[in-house]
Amino acid sequence: MATERLRFAPEMLARLGEELIPHPDLGIVELARNSYDADAESCEVRLHNVGEPGGTITVSDVGDGMTLESIRDGFLLLGRSAKVDDAVTAGGRRKVGEKGLGRLAALRLGRSAIVRTRPRAEPQREHVVRIDWQRYDEATSIEEVDLEVTSRETNELPGTTIEILNLRAPLADADVRRLARSLVMLTGPFPDKSDDFSVVLHAPEFSELQRVVEAGFFEAAHYILKATLDENGQAAAYLVDGAGTMIASGDHFAVASASEMGNHSGYLAPPAELEVWMFNRTKPSFNTQMTPALRKAYLAWLDEVGGVHFYQRGLRVHPYGDRGYDWLDMNVLQKRNPEERPGTNNSVGRLKVVSDNGTLVPKTDRSGFVENAAFMQLKEFVRAALEWAADVRLQRRDRRKIEEKKKTREKVKETHDRVDAALKLVPESVRPLVQQAVREDRAAMEERLEVVESDLMLYRTLSTVGTTTAVFAHETLRPVDTIEQMVGSIATRGERELGGERFASVLADPVELIRKSAASLHTFAELPLELLKQRKRKWRDVDINLIVQDIVESFDPYFSDARVSVSTDLAEDPPPLVRSTIASVEAILANFLANSVAAFTSPQNPSPERTIVIRTETSQDFVTLGVLDSGPGITDISREDVWKPGKSTRNEGTGMGLTIVRDIVLDLKGQVSAVEHGELGGAEFYVSFPRIVSS
């Protein structure tokens, strides 16, 4: 019986090397990581004529070097790491470990490579391996090529020098800059960075980036978030301000509850530490004067190091924190509230994992980790901690705004009282003139205030337009798709070909469907314009019932398309009159209706019964507007939290719609309330305004 063995064609080296690793810097970084595992204090990378084919890259360190055994069973063994998971070097470092494919990619950047290594265990001894890739290209299989390891005496210090010769392709300026950033960020820009390992790239791009990164503007942070995940999967977090004063702390339940996943039992992830410094790009927390040069350096630093970076066993893992790679969706979440949420351009953070016991598995192409359960749970921990910090900041902002409004009202009242008291001291002969002047001044102030409030209403209306558009945007795709499909149908089976009677019997229904879809699209096009009309932003006595009827009529095509039945239950006597603007009430009602329809059509919990009732009620002092639906109700969030900024039960929700409603109602001196499961089984939302008595 004949025996055979698997063999590998030389083309596999290209597949596993340069074709698998997308960027040349990743391979060079792997060589630097090898230096770290060799307990080297530093690693030097030199580039010579790399801007054209035929250049040379040299990577050298003064580390432990490699013995003949480690060359054979480690360096030249591809696909299996000789580094045991969580193994510790003689110097106390945890080895970063990899499969050798990044190293292979680096060596194959050139047409040949020379490895010179001087093991610390064999003083004054050097082992040399020369790899000529042309020999592999000419062979039938990889196994046919023998590599000779020569040994000789040397006076050089222990360590390893790798020369990558005769580059196959030049490194563009962008490649060199990318390499420079990867090496600068490998050990991080953080204030407590260890000095026991450093990497130097001898290139102008590296020096430039090093100056930017090491400028270090951490003292300009307004907030600092610190969170931990222990070996039992329990999270904890605290938030401090730029001066180091504790603002809030949260245990595992508080942190986990801030996340949409709500992992209350514990995260099945390795222990980790998270630190995020949060900045204001326009107003940094500097003690020194913000000169133009300082501002430029500050912004350049944020642009270069912004985002949350992942550090495993002391070294950064690509691509987490790379420019343009928002692996935590920070920028998406930031849109909910730009003032209080960090993004990749106004925060600098790091996630540190020291011991993971092999649960974090590197991808073959060295672009991060396989997204297994451990990694996804770790990612969810970071997102939960960020969300918890955002909640704390938003709550502080809300309390501050409410307190400021209260103080302002009290101050105005105190000022009026003092003026009225002073008027009594004015001689009676001139008192009427002074009183008239005061009345006119107050009237002018009221008029000015009305203008300011009108502008404020415009901005809120603009926000509502954006929110409404975001909520409805995905709904417009269905009508658009329907139109496209039906137009194709009409094109192939048109009246010209079929005749009038035949067309009516075959295509009447598709044409009608097109018409309804177009009407639905028309609704979405008209709504933003209607909300922004100037006449609707003027203060007046508003009849709520008339606005309800107009909105229901305008939304009718959309309700029909979504198979939603809408009815009204409107108070007639006395009429529901309030002092407001039409745009304000329309914005409130549009947000309520958008939430109801979104609840009905949620992929997670679609509602077969889709009923909405819009109700108005009047009492002696108040007018109440309510929207009731038969949807799933308010779930996964408390009825108090639905009004808070950034809180949404839907992944695509902005979390701002009901906050805008609340602020509008508070400005109108009204109240808001919600019921989780009401009369129709679903949610109920109510707003109450002071009633205007008609004359």
XYZ file of C-alpha atoms in Angstrom:
695
model
C 0.000 0.000 0.000
C 1.448 3.336 -1.054
C 1.463 6.243 1.365
C 1.287 9.896 0.420
C 1.103 13.210 2.233
C -0.529 16.562 1.685
C 1.713 19.051 -0.030
C 1.344 22.777 -0.529
C 2.000 24.646 -3.729
C 4.182 27.801 -3.505
C 1.125 29.876 -4.400
C -0.139 29.133 -0.874
C 2.585 31.396 0.491
C 1.102 34.302 -1.440
C -2.424 33.378 -0.353
C -1.423 33.144 3.309
C 0.947 36.081 3.178
C 0.543 39.259 1.217
C -2.906 38.426 -0.202
C -4.414 37.596 3.189
C -2.937 40.575 5.038
C -4.501 43.683 3.427
C -1.895 46.306 4.394
C 1.910 46.041 4.644
C 1.968 47.788 8.023
C 0.208 44.836 9.671
C 3.093 42.524 8.856
C 5.696 44.997 10.149
C 3.662 45.454 13.336
C 3.726 41.666 13.831
C 7.526 41.762 13.750
C 7.440 44.500 16.401
C 5.102 42.335 18.496
C 7.649 39.507 18.201
C 10.242 41.881 19.664
C 7.882 42.548 22.574
C 7.546 38.798 23.188
C 11.338 38.539 23.125
C 11.529 40.916 26.126
C 13.223 43.614 24.047
C 13.175 47.108 25.516
C 12.817 48.624 22.068
C 12.315 47.812 18.425
C 13.674 49.852 15.510
C 12.222 49.917 12.008
C 14.319 51.445 9.207
C 13.134 52.182 5.679
C 15.578 52.549 2.803
C 14.392 53.602 -0.668
C 10.955 52.103 -0.024
C 9.301 54.632 -2.307
C 10.352 52.549 -5.286
C 10.667 48.802 -6.058
C 13.856 47.271 -4.713
C 13.878 49.074 -1.369
C 14.759 47.573 2.012
C 12.988 47.351 5.380
C 15.005 46.466 8.473
C 13.453 45.522 11.821
C 15.831 45.030 14.745
C 15.703 44.640 18.513
C 17.910 43.866 21.487
C 15.843 41.042 22.932
C 16.276 37.383 23.806
C 16.892 36.235 20.241
C 16.128 32.736 18.972
C 17.870 29.437 19.419
C 18.066 26.873 16.615
C 15.155 25.053 18.225
C 12.948 28.148 18.428
C 13.779 29.013 14.806
C 12.720 25.557 13.666
C 9.654 25.055 15.898
C 8.537 28.651 16.110
C 9.681 31.170 13.542
C 9.574 28.795 10.558
C 6.415 26.968 11.641
C 3.476 28.777 10.059
C -0.114 28.442 11.202
C 0.682 27.410 14.776
C 2.000 29.638 17.496
C 4.714 28.369 19.776
C 3.410 30.843 22.352
C 1.012 29.167 24.756
C -2.087 31.217 25.529
C -1.354 33.614 28.371
C 2.267 32.404 28.569
C 4.576 34.795 30.407
C 8.065 35.790 29.262
C 11.100 35.718 31.524
C 10.670 39.470 31.896
C 7.074 39.098 33.096
C 5.268 40.076 29.884
C 2.273 38.117 28.687
C 3.022 36.934 25.170
C 0.746 38.355 22.532
C 0.957 35.180 20.414
C -0.119 34.752 16.765
C -0.095 32.189 13.982
C 2.902 33.495 12.043
C 0.876 34.678 9.033
C 1.510 38.358 9.723
C 5.222 37.588 9.958
C 4.998 35.715 6.658
C 3.297 38.714 5.030
C 6.104 40.997 6.211
C 8.855 38.700 4.949
C 7.187 38.390 1.545
C 7.107 42.150 1.041
C 10.525 41.633 -0.474
C 11.888 39.087 -2.914
C 14.210 37.808 -0.208
C 14.722 38.150 3.530
C 17.617 37.639 5.918
C 17.024 36.795 9.573
C 19.983 37.241 11.947
C 19.309 36.299 15.557
C 21.579 36.176 18.592
C 20.090 34.155 21.461
C 20.711 35.438 24.962
C 21.117 31.810 26.020
C 24.098 31.443 23.623
C 26.409 34.445 24.125
C 28.478 35.580 21.119
C 26.573 33.233 18.812
C 24.510 34.262 15.801
C 22.189 32.145 13.646
C 21.402 33.299 10.105
C 18.561 32.236 7.823
C 18.269 33.525 4.262
C 14.938 33.096 2.489
C 14.942 33.433 -1.299
C 11.325 33.487 -2.409
C 12.247 32.809 -6.055
C 13.320 29.298 -5.056
C 9.800 28.676 -3.745
C 8.243 30.159 -6.859
C 10.204 27.714 -9.034
C 9.452 24.651 -6.892
C 6.502 22.282 -7.293
C 5.733 22.271 -3.578
C 6.919 24.183 -0.528
C 8.404 21.044 1.038
C 10.975 20.725 -1.741
C 12.840 23.872 -0.641
C 15.388 23.448 2.136
C 16.380 26.372 4.311
C 19.911 26.431 5.621
C 20.567 27.894 9.049
C 24.187 28.927 9.486
C 25.800 29.745 12.805
C 28.776 31.979 13.462
C 30.497 33.952 16.180
C 29.559 37.565 16.826
C 30.310 40.439 19.168
C 26.837 41.971 18.788
C 24.390 42.114 21.658
C 21.585 39.518 21.881
C 18.579 40.259 19.725
C 17.175 39.794 16.234
C 17.636 41.703 12.986
C 15.356 41.049 10.015
C 16.115 42.553 6.613
C 13.386 42.493 3.972
C 15.234 43.003 0.690
C 14.293 44.043 -2.841
C 10.702 45.141 -2.158
C 8.223 43.794 -4.698
C 6.202 47.024 -4.701
C 6.961 50.527 -3.437
C 5.369 51.829 -0.251
C 3.235 54.868 -1.033
C 3.227 57.878 1.281
C -0.127 56.684 2.654
C 1.409 53.266 3.457
C 4.296 54.839 5.347
C 1.967 57.139 7.265
C -0.284 54.206 8.113
C 2.758 52.265 9.335
C 3.877 55.249 11.385
C 0.495 55.531 13.089
C 0.340 51.784 13.770
C 3.754 51.856 15.451
C 3.115 55.070 17.400
C -0.184 53.714 18.709
C 1.124 50.200 19.387
C 1.944 51.097 22.984
C -0.528 53.982 23.170
C -0.543 57.702 23.915
C -1.930 57.373 27.432
C -0.520 59.217 30.453
C 0.360 56.062 32.424
C 1.933 54.260 29.453
C 4.691 51.854 30.464
C 8.223 52.744 29.315
C 9.489 49.148 29.261
C 8.909 48.816 25.491
C 9.075 51.347 22.695
C 9.030 51.273 18.919
C 10.871 53.703 16.660
C 10.357 54.129 12.931
C 13.174 56.054 11.302
C 11.007 58.122 8.948
C 9.850 61.764 8.917
C 6.203 60.638 9.039
C 6.846 58.843 12.333
C 8.529 61.843 13.933
C 5.653 64.076 12.862
C 2.986 61.720 14.227
C 4.970 61.108 17.381
C 5.012 64.836 18.088
C 1.244 65.037 17.550
C 0.388 61.964 19.613
C 2.777 62.590 22.482
C 1.531 66.161 22.886
C -1.057 64.600 25.203
C -4.046 66.808 25.972
C -5.668 64.543 28.550
C -5.837 67.429 31.024
C -8.320 69.097 28.647
C -10.959 66.380 29.226
C -14.312 67.475 30.630
C -15.264 63.978 31.784
C -13.442 60.707 32.398
C -15.260 57.370 32.409
C -13.654 54.395 34.107
C -15.270 50.962 34.092
C -14.149 47.486 35.077
C -15.287 43.978 34.312
C -14.168 41.413 36.889
C -13.486 37.696 36.521
C -17.126 36.941 37.389
C -18.459 39.099 34.574
C -19.654 41.836 36.937
C -19.311 45.421 35.730
C -18.788 48.642 37.654
C -18.251 52.208 36.482
C -17.731 55.720 37.691
C -17.638 59.115 36.045
C -15.479 62.039 37.155
C -15.138 65.553 35.820
C -11.955 67.082 34.468
C -10.865 68.117 37.958
C -11.194 64.549 39.221
C -14.376 65.121 41.221
C -16.646 62.086 41.378
C -19.944 62.693 39.580
C -21.568 59.266 39.740
C -20.817 55.601 40.242
C -22.710 52.561 39.092
C -22.726 48.899 40.072
C -23.270 46.010 37.681
C -27.050 46.385 37.622
C -26.851 50.119 36.872
C -24.333 49.656 34.065
C -26.050 46.650 32.503
C -29.455 48.341 32.670
C -28.156 51.209 30.544
C -27.638 48.826 27.649
C -30.330 47.667 25.258
C -29.084 44.102 25.846
C -29.501 44.445 29.618
C -27.081 41.663 30.649
C -27.991 41.639 34.331
C -26.616 38.186 35.169
C -23.065 38.967 34.097
C -20.953 39.251 30.956
C -19.346 36.044 29.670
C -16.137 37.848 28.779
C -12.570 38.083 30.097
C -11.746 40.662 32.789
C -11.219 44.121 31.335
C -10.670 47.774 32.168
C -12.128 50.684 30.219
C -11.037 54.331 30.318
C -12.540 57.029 28.129
C -11.533 60.692 28.228
C -14.307 62.924 26.829
C -13.521 66.326 25.341
C -15.219 69.417 23.964
C -13.565 70.214 20.640
C -14.471 73.901 20.740
C -14.052 74.532 24.476
C -11.351 72.319 25.999
C -10.891 72.382 29.744
C -7.563 74.213 29.656
C -6.093 76.211 32.477
C -3.921 78.028 29.963
C -5.014 80.450 27.248
C -6.198 78.764 24.039
C -3.892 80.260 21.429
C -4.425 79.460 17.714
C -1.329 77.245 17.725
C -2.520 75.368 20.812
C -6.002 74.910 19.348
C -4.505 73.530 16.134
C -2.341 71.061 18.046
C -5.288 70.048 20.253
C -7.574 69.309 17.298
C -4.799 67.468 15.416
C -4.246 65.302 18.488
C -7.954 64.449 18.782
C -8.156 63.626 15.081
C -5.144 61.338 15.294
C -5.815 59.410 18.502
C -9.610 59.722 18.832
C -11.775 56.656 19.431
C -11.627 53.696 21.792
C -8.550 51.522 21.215
C -8.236 47.867 22.207
C -5.101 46.778 24.096
C -4.457 43.090 24.634
C -1.615 42.151 26.972
C -0.065 45.588 26.652
C -0.170 46.116 22.873
C -2.815 47.662 20.641
C -4.965 45.438 18.442
C -5.778 46.657 14.925
C -8.293 47.885 13.724
C -10.046 48.997 16.916
C -9.566 52.750 17.165
C -8.292 53.145 13.588
C -9.403 56.349 11.906
C -12.770 55.802 10.269
C -13.436 52.517 12.119
C -16.242 53.134 14.600
C -16.400 49.616 16.032
C -18.626 50.682 18.948
C -21.049 52.753 16.809
C -20.193 55.782 18.951
C -20.875 58.226 16.132
C -24.281 56.674 15.442
C -25.291 56.975 19.094
C -23.835 60.480 19.288
C -26.485 61.696 16.855
C -29.094 61.165 19.571
C -27.507 63.942 21.591
C -24.280 65.467 20.231
C -23.675 67.609 23.314
C -23.525 64.812 25.873
C -22.352 61.724 23.983
C -18.750 61.001 22.958
C -17.810 60.233 19.365
C -14.594 59.114 17.743
C -13.466 62.717 17.184
C -14.056 64.077 20.690
C -12.968 61.211 22.940
C -9.889 59.065 23.503
C -10.257 55.708 25.182
C -8.751 52.307 25.693
C -10.084 48.894 26.563
C -7.432 46.798 28.320
C -7.537 43.011 28.473
C -4.553 41.402 30.152
C -5.520 37.755 30.605
C -8.154 36.222 28.319
C -7.197 32.518 28.520
C -7.526 32.142 24.779
C -11.183 33.240 24.629
C -10.287 36.100 22.270
C -9.319 34.520 18.947
C -7.349 36.655 16.433
C -8.640 36.673 12.877
C -6.358 35.052 10.344
C -5.820 38.333 8.505
C -4.796 40.030 11.784
C -7.686 42.492 11.544
C -8.938 42.142 15.095
C -10.711 39.260 16.772
C -13.196 36.673 15.615
C -16.598 37.956 16.751
C -17.343 35.010 19.021
C -19.431 35.132 22.187
C -16.574 36.381 24.383
C -15.724 39.274 22.069
C -19.362 40.306 21.563
C -19.981 40.264 25.325
C -16.880 42.375 25.862
C -18.074 44.817 23.218
C -21.493 44.959 24.889
C -19.841 45.766 28.240
C -18.080 48.766 26.662
C -21.274 49.969 24.997
C -23.204 49.599 28.271
C -20.590 51.620 30.169
C -20.673 54.375 27.535
C -24.471 54.412 27.632
C -24.461 54.595 31.423
C -22.116 57.598 31.306
C -24.325 59.248 28.676
C -27.385 58.747 30.891
C -25.582 60.373 33.814
C -24.564 63.374 31.722
C -28.024 63.771 30.191
C -29.697 63.617 33.594
C -27.301 66.262 34.931
C -28.020 68.460 31.937
C -31.770 68.041 32.371
C -31.610 68.895 36.054
C -29.453 71.911 35.256
C -31.863 73.165 32.584
C -34.901 72.766 34.819
C -33.143 74.487 37.718
C -32.019 77.337 35.468
C -35.566 77.867 34.205
C -36.864 77.880 37.750
C -34.242 80.370 38.898
C -34.934 82.599 35.912
C -38.680 82.705 36.664
C -37.970 83.465 40.322
C -35.500 86.171 39.406
C -37.980 87.828 37.030
C -40.661 87.788 39.713
C -38.282 89.226 42.315
C -37.245 91.970 39.898
C -40.879 92.872 39.179
C -41.649 92.972 42.899
C -38.712 95.272 43.599
C -39.698 97.604 40.762
C -43.307 97.716 41.991
C -42.097 98.473 45.508
C -39.811 101.204 44.217
C -42.680 102.767 42.248
C -44.553 103.338 45.485
C -41.680 105.520 46.651
C -41.862 107.740 43.580
C -43.613 111.113 44.182
C -47.264 110.995 43.130
C -46.732 113.883 40.741
C -44.523 111.854 38.436
C -45.608 108.348 39.414
C -48.062 107.865 36.486
C -45.310 108.735 33.976
C -42.866 106.310 35.587
C -45.487 103.570 35.788
C -46.296 104.078 32.111
C -42.603 103.841 31.234
C -42.274 100.636 33.252
C -45.334 99.127 31.557
C -43.949 99.981 28.131
C -40.569 98.537 29.069
C -42.185 95.321 30.241
C -44.291 95.148 27.088
C -41.169 95.570 24.961
C -39.437 92.870 26.953
C -42.400 90.550 26.496
C -42.360 91.247 22.779
C -38.660 90.504 22.606
C -39.169 87.329 24.615
C -41.900 86.268 22.215
C -39.468 86.679 19.307
C -36.852 84.584 21.102
C -39.409 81.912 21.928
C -40.564 81.952 18.319
C -36.990 81.273 17.206
C -36.699 78.554 19.814
C -39.890 77.015 18.504
C -38.404 77.037 15.007
C -35.334 75.144 16.182
C -37.446 72.632 18.027
C -39.634 72.267 14.979
C -36.527 71.697 12.878
C -35.477 68.995 15.334
C -38.909 67.449 15.061
C -38.635 67.506 11.289
C -35.351 65.631 11.557
C -36.760 63.187 14.070
C -39.925 62.597 12.080
C -37.925 62.139 8.905
C -35.651 59.635 10.638
C -38.604 57.684 12.001
C -40.479 57.650 8.696
C -37.482 57.290 6.378
C -37.447 53.527 6.289
C -41.210 53.517 5.708
C -40.761 55.463 2.485
C -38.727 52.639 1.044
C -41.769 50.393 0.736
C -43.785 52.864 -1.364
C -40.734 53.602 -3.490
C -40.121 49.923 -4.114
C -43.795 49.424 -4.904
C -43.740 52.275 -7.404
C -40.713 50.833 -9.141
C -42.243 47.371 -9.354
C -45.587 48.612 -10.582
C -44.046 50.939 -13.167
C -42.285 47.911 -14.586
C -45.569 46.071 -14.686
C -47.258 48.982 -16.447
C -44.407 49.188 -18.957
C -44.859 45.567 -19.988
C -48.617 45.340 -19.885
C -49.725 48.864 -20.711
C -52.993 50.066 -21.989
C -51.518 50.539 -25.439
C -50.991 46.805 -25.782
C -54.054 45.530 -23.959
C -56.730 48.069 -24.754
C -58.966 49.892 -22.321
C -61.129 47.033 -21.078
C -58.295 44.564 -20.825
C -56.076 47.157 -19.134
C -58.785 47.800 -16.544
C -59.085 44.135 -15.712
C -55.363 43.398 -15.641
C -53.619 46.583 -14.463
C -56.207 48.596 -12.589
C -55.129 47.262 -9.219
C -51.398 47.897 -9.716
C -52.120 51.420 -10.940
C -54.269 52.052 -7.878
C -51.502 50.756 -5.670
C -49.071 53.128 -7.349
C -51.449 55.969 -6.739
C -51.723 55.169 -3.035
C -47.981 54.850 -2.693
C -47.426 58.168 -4.429
C -49.957 59.766 -2.099
C -48.064 58.345 0.862
C -44.818 59.789 -0.413
C -46.556 63.090 -0.957
C -47.517 63.084 2.714
C -43.895 62.758 3.775
C -42.820 65.487 1.384
C -45.477 67.888 2.608
C -45.137 67.342 6.359
C -41.741 69.056 6.863
C -42.845 72.032 4.768
C -46.121 72.323 6.684
C -44.330 72.327 10.040
C -41.993 75.109 8.926
C -44.595 77.538 7.581
C -44.200 80.885 9.308
C -47.907 81.316 10.003
C -47.823 78.136 12.056
C -45.117 79.497 14.325
C -47.066 82.529 15.498
C -48.509 82.541 18.998
C -52.291 82.518 19.072
C -55.316 80.856 20.626
C -55.254 77.403 19.018
C -58.147 74.964 18.718
C -56.608 71.535 19.317
C -59.478 69.767 17.550
C -58.790 71.541 14.251
C -55.135 70.531 14.341
C -56.058 66.913 15.086
C -58.409 66.835 12.097
C -55.797 68.371 9.781
C -53.070 65.939 10.863
C -55.333 62.900 10.512
C -56.337 64.009 7.019
C -52.728 64.690 5.994
C -51.519 61.336 7.338
C -54.406 59.331 5.900
C -52.474 57.886 2.917
C -49.691 56.794 5.237
C -52.092 55.235 7.744
C -53.826 53.413 4.892
C -50.530 52.081 3.568
C -49.534 50.883 7.053
C -53.013 49.322 7.567
C -53.681 51.495 10.621
C -57.194 52.509 11.649
C -57.340 55.994 13.184
C -60.374 57.453 14.953
C -60.920 60.606 16.981
C -62.758 61.283 20.219
C -62.814 65.072 20.454
C -64.257 67.295 23.146
C -66.773 69.782 21.701
C -68.016 71.853 24.607
C -66.186 73.790 25.839
C -63.789 73.959 22.853
C -60.186 72.884 23.585
C -58.449 76.254 23.189
C -54.814 76.751 24.283
C -52.261 79.529 23.917
C -49.623 78.037 21.636
C -48.463 77.795 18.044
C -49.946 75.437 15.478
C -46.477 74.052 14.753
C -45.969 73.118 18.413
C -49.162 71.064 18.633
C -48.485 69.495 15.218
C -45.003 68.518 16.354
C -46.392 66.891 19.505
C -49.060 64.977 17.621
C -46.684 63.926 14.813
C -44.252 62.453 17.339
C -47.008 60.522 19.117
C -48.385 59.118 15.867
C -44.913 58.226 14.591
C -44.256 56.233 17.759
C -47.554 54.355 17.461
C -47.051 53.382 13.822
C -43.445 52.376 14.506
C -44.653 50.151 17.365
C -47.182 48.477 15.077
C -44.633 47.750 12.354
C -41.730 46.708 14.599
C -40.028 43.582 13.175
C -39.559 42.262 16.719
C -43.221 42.596 17.714
C -45.553 43.408 14.808
C -49.178 44.104 15.730
C -51.967 42.513 13.657
C -54.530 44.819 15.277
C -53.554 48.404 14.466
C -55.838 50.950 16.044
C -55.126 54.530 17.136
C -57.516 56.823 18.984
C -56.767 60.540 19.287
C -58.656 62.065 22.189
C -59.138 65.609 23.496
C -60.686 66.523 26.824
C -61.369 69.843 28.533
C -61.707 70.735 32.183
C -62.077 74.020 33.936
C -58.362 74.777 33.762
C -56.782 72.369 31.299
C -57.002 70.909 27.788
C -55.674 67.349 27.434
C -54.534 65.755 24.186
C -54.019 61.985 24.195
C -52.974 59.320 21.697
C -53.930 55.715 22.483
C -52.917 52.663 20.457
C -53.322 48.888 20.406
C -49.612 48.161 20.013
C -47.280 46.252 22.366
C -47.198 49.111 24.874
C -44.205 50.606 26.647
C -41.735 47.770 27.249
C -38.050 47.548 28.248
C -38.171 51.117 29.538
C -40.050 52.898 32.313
C -42.785 55.406 31.530
C -40.681 58.097 33.210
C -37.610 57.320 31.074
C -39.458 57.563 27.735
C -39.317 61.355 28.056
C -35.556 61.437 28.644
C -33.201 62.355 25.792
C -31.560 59.469 23.975
C -33.972 56.879 25.372
C -35.662 54.771 22.711
C -37.170 51.293 22.600
C -36.265 51.012 18.904
C -32.771 50.424 17.489
C -33.387 52.991 14.746
C -34.979 55.508 17.124
C -33.188 58.748 17.952
C -34.596 58.967 21.477
C -35.281 62.693 20.975
C -38.925 62.810 19.818
C -40.614 62.567 23.221
C -37.949 64.796 24.777
C -38.915 67.508 22.299
C -42.580 66.929 23.183
C -41.801 67.263 26.879
C -39.837 70.492 26.411
C -42.543 72.059 24.246
C -45.218 71.198 26.799
C -43.147 72.488 29.721
C -42.604 75.768 27.880
C -46.372 75.991 27.491
C -46.655 75.470 31.264
C -48.257 72.082 30.733
C -47.655 68.501 31.838
C -46.844 65.149 30.175
C -47.754 61.612 31.208
C -47.736 58.091 29.799
C -49.435 54.750 30.426
C -47.605 51.500 29.648
C -50.706 49.455 28.752
C -53.920 51.395 28.487
C -57.457 51.187 27.254
C -56.589 49.600 23.876
C -53.855 47.404 25.312
C -51.008 49.525 24.011
C -49.296 52.729 25.075
C -51.071 55.974 25.902
C -49.407 59.399 25.807
C -51.010 62.554 27.199
C -50.165 66.243 27.270
C -52.138 68.861 29.193
C -52.105 72.623 28.558
C -53.660 75.563 30.419
C -57.046 76.194 28.813
C -57.971 79.527 27.271
C -61.582 80.497 28.004
C -63.284 81.697 24.807
C -65.096 85.022 25.011
